[in-house]
Coordinates of C-alpha atoms in Angstrom, one line a residue:
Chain A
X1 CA -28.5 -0.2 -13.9
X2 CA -26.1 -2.7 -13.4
X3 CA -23.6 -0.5 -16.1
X4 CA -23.9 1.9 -13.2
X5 CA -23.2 -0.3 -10.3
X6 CA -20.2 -1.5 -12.4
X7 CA -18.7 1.9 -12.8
X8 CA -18.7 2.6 -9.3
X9 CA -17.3 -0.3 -8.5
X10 CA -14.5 0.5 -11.1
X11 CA -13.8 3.7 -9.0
X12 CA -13.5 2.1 -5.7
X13 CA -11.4 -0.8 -6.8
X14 CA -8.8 2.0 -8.1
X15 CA -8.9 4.3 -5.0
X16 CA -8.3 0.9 -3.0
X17 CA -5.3 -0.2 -5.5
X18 CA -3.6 3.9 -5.0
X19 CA -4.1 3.6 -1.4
X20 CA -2.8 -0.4 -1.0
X21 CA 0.9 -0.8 -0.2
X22 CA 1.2 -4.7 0.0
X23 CA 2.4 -6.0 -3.3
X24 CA 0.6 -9.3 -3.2
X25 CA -2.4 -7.7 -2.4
X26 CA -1.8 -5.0 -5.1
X27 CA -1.6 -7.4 -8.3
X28 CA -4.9 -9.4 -7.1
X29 CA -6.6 -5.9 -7.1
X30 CA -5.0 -5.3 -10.6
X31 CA -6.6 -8.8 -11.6
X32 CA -10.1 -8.1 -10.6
X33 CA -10.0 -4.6 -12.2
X34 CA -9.0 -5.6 -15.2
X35 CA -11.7 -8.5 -14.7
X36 CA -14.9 -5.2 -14.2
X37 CA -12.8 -3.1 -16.8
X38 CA -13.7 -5.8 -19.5
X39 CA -17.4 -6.5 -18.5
X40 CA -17.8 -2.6 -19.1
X41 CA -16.3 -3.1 -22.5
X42 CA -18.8 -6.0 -23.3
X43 CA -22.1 -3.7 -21.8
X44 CA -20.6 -0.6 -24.1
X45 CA -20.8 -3.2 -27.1
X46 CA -17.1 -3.9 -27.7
X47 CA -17.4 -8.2 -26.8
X48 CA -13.8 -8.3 -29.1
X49 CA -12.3 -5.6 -26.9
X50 CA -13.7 -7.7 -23.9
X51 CA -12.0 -10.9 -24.8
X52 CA -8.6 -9.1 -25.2
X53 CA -8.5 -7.8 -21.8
X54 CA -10.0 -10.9 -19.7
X55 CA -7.1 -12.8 -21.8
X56 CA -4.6 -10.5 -20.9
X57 CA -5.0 -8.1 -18.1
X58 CA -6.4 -10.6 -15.7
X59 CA -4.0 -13.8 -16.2
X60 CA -1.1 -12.7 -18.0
X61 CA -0.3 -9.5 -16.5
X62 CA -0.7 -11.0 -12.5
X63 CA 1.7 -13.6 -13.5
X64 CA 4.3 -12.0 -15.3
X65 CA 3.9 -9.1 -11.9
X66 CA 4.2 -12.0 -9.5
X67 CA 7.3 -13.3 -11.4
X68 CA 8.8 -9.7 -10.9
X69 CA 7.5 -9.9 -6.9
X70 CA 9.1 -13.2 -6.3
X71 CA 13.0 -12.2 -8.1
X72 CA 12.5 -9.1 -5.4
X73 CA 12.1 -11.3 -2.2
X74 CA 14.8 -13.7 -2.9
X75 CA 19.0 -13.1 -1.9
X76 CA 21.3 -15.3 -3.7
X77 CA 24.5 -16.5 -2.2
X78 CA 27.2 -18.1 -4.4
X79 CA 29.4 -20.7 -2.3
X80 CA 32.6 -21.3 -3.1
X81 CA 34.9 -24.2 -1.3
X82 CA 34.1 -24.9 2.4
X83 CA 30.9 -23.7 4.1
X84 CA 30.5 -23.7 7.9
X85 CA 27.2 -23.4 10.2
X86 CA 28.8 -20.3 11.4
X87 CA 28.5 -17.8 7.8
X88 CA 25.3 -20.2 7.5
X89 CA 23.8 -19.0 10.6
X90 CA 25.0 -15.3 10.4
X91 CA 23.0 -15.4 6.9
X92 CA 19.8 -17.0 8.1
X93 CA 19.8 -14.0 11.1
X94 CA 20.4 -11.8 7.9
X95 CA 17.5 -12.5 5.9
X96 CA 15.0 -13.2 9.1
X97 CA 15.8 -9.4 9.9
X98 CA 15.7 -8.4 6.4
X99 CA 12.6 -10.6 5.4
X100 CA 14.4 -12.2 2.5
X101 CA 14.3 -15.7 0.7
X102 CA 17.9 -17.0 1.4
X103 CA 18.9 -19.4 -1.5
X104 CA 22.1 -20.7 -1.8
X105 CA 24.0 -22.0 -5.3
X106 CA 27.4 -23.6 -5.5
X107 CA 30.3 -21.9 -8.0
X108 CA 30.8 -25.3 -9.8
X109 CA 27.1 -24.8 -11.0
X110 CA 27.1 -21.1 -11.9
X111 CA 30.6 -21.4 -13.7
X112 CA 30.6 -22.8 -17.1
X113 CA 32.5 -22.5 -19.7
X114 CA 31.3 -19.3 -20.8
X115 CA 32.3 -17.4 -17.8
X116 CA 35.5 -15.8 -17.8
X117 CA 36.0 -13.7 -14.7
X118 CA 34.4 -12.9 -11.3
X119 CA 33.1 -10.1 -12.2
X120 CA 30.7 -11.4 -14.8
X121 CA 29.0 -13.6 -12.5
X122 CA 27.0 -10.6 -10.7
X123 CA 26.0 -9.7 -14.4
X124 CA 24.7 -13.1 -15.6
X125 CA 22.9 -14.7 -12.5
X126 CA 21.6 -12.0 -10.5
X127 CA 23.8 -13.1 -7.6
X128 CA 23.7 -10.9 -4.7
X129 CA 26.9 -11.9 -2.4
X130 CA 29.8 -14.1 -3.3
X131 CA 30.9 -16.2 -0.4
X132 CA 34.6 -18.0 -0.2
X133 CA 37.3 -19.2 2.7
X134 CA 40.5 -17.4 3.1
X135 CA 42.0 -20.9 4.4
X136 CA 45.8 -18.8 5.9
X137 CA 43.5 -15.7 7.7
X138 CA 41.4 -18.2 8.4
X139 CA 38.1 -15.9 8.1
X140 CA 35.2 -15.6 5.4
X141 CA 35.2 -12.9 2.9
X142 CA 31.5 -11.7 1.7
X143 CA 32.1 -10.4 -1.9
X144 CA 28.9 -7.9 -2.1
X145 CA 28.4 -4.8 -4.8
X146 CA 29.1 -1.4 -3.8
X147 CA 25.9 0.2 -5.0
X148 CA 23.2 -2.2 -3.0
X149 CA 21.2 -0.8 -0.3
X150 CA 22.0 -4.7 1.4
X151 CA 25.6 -4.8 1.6
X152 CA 25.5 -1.4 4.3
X153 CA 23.2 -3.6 6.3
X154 CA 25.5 -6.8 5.8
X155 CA 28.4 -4.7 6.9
X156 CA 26.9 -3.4 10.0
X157 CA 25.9 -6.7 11.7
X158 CA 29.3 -8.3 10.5
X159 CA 31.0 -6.3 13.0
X160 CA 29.8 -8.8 15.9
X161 CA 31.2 -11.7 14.0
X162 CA 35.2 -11.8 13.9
X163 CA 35.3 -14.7 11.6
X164 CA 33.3 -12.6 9.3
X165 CA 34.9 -9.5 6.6
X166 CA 32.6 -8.4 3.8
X167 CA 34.5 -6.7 1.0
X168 CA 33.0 -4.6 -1.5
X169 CA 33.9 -4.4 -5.2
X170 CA 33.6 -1.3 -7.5
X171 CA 30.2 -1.7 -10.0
X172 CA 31.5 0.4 -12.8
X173 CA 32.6 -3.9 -14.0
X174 CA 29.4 -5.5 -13.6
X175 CA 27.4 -2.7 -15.7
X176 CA 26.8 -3.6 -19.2
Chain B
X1 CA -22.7 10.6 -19.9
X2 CA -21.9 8.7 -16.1
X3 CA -19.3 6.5 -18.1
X4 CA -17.5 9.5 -19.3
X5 CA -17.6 10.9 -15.9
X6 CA -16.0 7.7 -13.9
X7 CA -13.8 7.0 -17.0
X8 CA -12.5 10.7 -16.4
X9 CA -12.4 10.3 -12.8
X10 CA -10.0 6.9 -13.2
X11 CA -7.7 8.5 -15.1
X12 CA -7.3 11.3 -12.5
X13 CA -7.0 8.8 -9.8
X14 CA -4.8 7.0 -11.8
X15 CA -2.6 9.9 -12.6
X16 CA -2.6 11.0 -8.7
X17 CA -1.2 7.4 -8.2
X18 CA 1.5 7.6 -11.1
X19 CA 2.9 10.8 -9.1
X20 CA 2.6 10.0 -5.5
X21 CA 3.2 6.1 -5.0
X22 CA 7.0 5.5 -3.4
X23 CA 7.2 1.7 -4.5
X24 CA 8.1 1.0 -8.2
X25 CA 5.9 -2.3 -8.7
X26 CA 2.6 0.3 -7.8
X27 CA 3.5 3.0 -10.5
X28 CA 3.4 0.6 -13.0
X29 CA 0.3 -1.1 -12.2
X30 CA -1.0 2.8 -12.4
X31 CA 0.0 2.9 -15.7
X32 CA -1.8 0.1 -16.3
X33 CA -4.7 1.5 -14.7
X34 CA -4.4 4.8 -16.5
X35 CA -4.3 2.5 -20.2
X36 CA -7.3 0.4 -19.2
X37 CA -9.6 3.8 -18.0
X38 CA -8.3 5.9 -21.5
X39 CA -9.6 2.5 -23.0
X40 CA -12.7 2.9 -21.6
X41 CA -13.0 6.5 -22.1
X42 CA -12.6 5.3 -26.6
X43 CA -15.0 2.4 -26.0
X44 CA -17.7 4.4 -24.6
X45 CA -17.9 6.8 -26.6
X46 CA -18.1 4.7 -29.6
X47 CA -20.5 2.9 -28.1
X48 CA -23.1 5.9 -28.6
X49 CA -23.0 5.6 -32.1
X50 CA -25.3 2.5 -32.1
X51 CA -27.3 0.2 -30.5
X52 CA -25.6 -3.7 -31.4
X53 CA -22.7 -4.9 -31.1
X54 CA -20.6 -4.6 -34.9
X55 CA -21.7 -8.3 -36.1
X56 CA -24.1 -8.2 -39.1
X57 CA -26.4 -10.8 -38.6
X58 CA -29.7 -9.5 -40.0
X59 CA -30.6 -6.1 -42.1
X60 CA -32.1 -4.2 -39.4
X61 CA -29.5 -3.8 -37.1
X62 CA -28.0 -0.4 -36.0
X63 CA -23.8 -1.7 -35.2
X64 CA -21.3 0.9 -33.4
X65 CA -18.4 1.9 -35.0
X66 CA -16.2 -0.9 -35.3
X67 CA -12.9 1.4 -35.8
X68 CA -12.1 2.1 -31.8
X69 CA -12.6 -1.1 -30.9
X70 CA -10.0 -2.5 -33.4
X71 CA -7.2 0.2 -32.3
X72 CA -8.2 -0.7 -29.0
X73 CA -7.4 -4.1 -28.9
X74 CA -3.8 -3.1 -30.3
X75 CA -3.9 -0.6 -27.7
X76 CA -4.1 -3.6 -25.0
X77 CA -1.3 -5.8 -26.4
X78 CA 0.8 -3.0 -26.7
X79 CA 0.4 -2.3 -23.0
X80 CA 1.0 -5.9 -22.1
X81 CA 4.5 -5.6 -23.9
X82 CA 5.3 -2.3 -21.9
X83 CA 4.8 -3.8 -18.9
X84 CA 6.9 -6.7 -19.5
X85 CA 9.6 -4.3 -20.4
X86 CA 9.2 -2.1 -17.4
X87 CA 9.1 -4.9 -15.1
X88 CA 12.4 -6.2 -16.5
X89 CA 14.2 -3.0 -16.0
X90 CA 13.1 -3.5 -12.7
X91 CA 14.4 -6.8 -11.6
X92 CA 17.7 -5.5 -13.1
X93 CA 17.4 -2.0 -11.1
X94 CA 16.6 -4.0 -8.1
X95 CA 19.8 -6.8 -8.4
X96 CA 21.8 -3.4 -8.8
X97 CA 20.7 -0.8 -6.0
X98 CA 18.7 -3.7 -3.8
X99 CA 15.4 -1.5 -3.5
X100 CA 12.2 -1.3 -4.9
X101 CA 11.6 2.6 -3.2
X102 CA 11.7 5.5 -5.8
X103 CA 13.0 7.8 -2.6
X104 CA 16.2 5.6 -1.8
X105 CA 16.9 4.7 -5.4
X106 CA 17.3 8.7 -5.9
X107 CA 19.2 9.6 -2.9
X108 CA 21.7 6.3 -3.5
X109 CA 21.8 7.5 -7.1
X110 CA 22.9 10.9 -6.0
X111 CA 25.5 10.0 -3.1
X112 CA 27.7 8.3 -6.1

């Protein structure tokens, strides 16, 4: 009886996880199958099998899923040299619109001695936008990568702000 | 024979999910999903051939066959491993083309 009422429940948690579109919302789902999944092992005589999954499908897997959710919400800035509340502001508006994490590093922390070129740095750290002065034009160049769905975006609200050029470099460099 | 049925009936749904979902992170929890179900489906049916779990504690015991549930559990940290792989691939895919959508990461693939 309660096999039964286990199975069904098995069905509706997957129809609910196909027709979910929120990603948090998704992985909890994921947990608590894999949670009903391993009581069905244990009733079908598999306690072994059981332990396996509870151990795996319902902590590692959500963790190692929200890790993944969590690089996909965040847009990383390198700053190099001066930074004004001007670029500052025009990159909060960004990510408001875009629902994005905004988090800023400085150069001096991303370069060390391994690094060689500019290039590398969008291999190595993830970085989404490289951000410097030009002190003689006296405007802010926004180094993004050609192939991002983001830098279209970036390029279209930059045309409100004079100050404000975003220039974008070829990705056949930054590709292992 | 109602566990074979819904085991079945997962991996269909499963499947359906594999093929329609837009969003990458879902299609790989539906593989997930479709594992855990074909898991199922081996576990149940070995479960018929007995009625105790496979731990000999006294003569007059009737244990299942122990060999599905020993592949299985490979089975499961093999699937772990996959999806740690997959979901690498897509944090890089995602720092390259800045989506997570199956639809735009095809059509920006194409314009290039």
């Amino acid at each position: 009886m309660i096999k039964t009422f286990f199975l069904v429940l098995l069905l509706f948690i997957t129809l609910s996880i196909v027709l979910q579109k929120n990603n948090k919302i998704l992985v909890v789902l994921y947990s608590g199958f894999s949670l009903i999944a391993a009581s069905l092992y244990f009733f079908n005589h598999a306690p072994d099998v059981a332990l396996a999954e509870i151990a795996v499908g319902s902590a590692f897997m959500p963790l190692i899923f929200l890790i993944a959710i969590s690089k996909q919400t965040t847009f990383t800035v390198m700053q190099q040299g001066h930074f004004h509340m001007e670029v500052k502001d025009f990159l909060y508006d960004f990510c408001q619109i875009e629902n994005l994490k905004l988090k800023i590093v400085q150069s001096e922390d991303v370069f060390n001695d391994e690094a060689k070129g500019i290039y590398g740095v969008f291999r190595r750290q993830d970085i989404d936008v490289i951000l410097n002065y030009h002190p003689k034009m006296q405007h802010y160049i926004l180094t993004c990568k050609q192939s991002n769905v983001m830098t279209n975006k970036l390029l279209e609200m930059s045309l409100k702000y004079p100050s404000i050029k975003v220039v974008r470099t070829k990705d056949i460099d930054t590709m292992d | 024979m109602i566990d074979v049925i819904i085991a079945i009936a997962v991996i269909g749904v499963a499947l359906y999910g594999i093929a329609t979902s837009k969003n990458i992170i879902k299609t790989i929890i539906c593989f997930n999903i479709l594992q855990a179900a074909v898991i199922l489906l081996f576990i149940v049916i070995a479960g018929t051939t007995g009625y105790d779990i496979p731990i000999l504690t006294s003569e007059n015991l009737v244990p299942v066959d122990p060999l599905p549930q020993a592949l299985m559990i490979t089975a499961i940290v093999i699937s772990a491993s996959v999806t740690a792989l997959s979901l690498m691939f897509f944090v890089k895919i995602f720092h390259y083309y800045g989506t997570s959508n199956w639809e735009t990461l095809i059509s920006k693939d194409e314009s290039q």
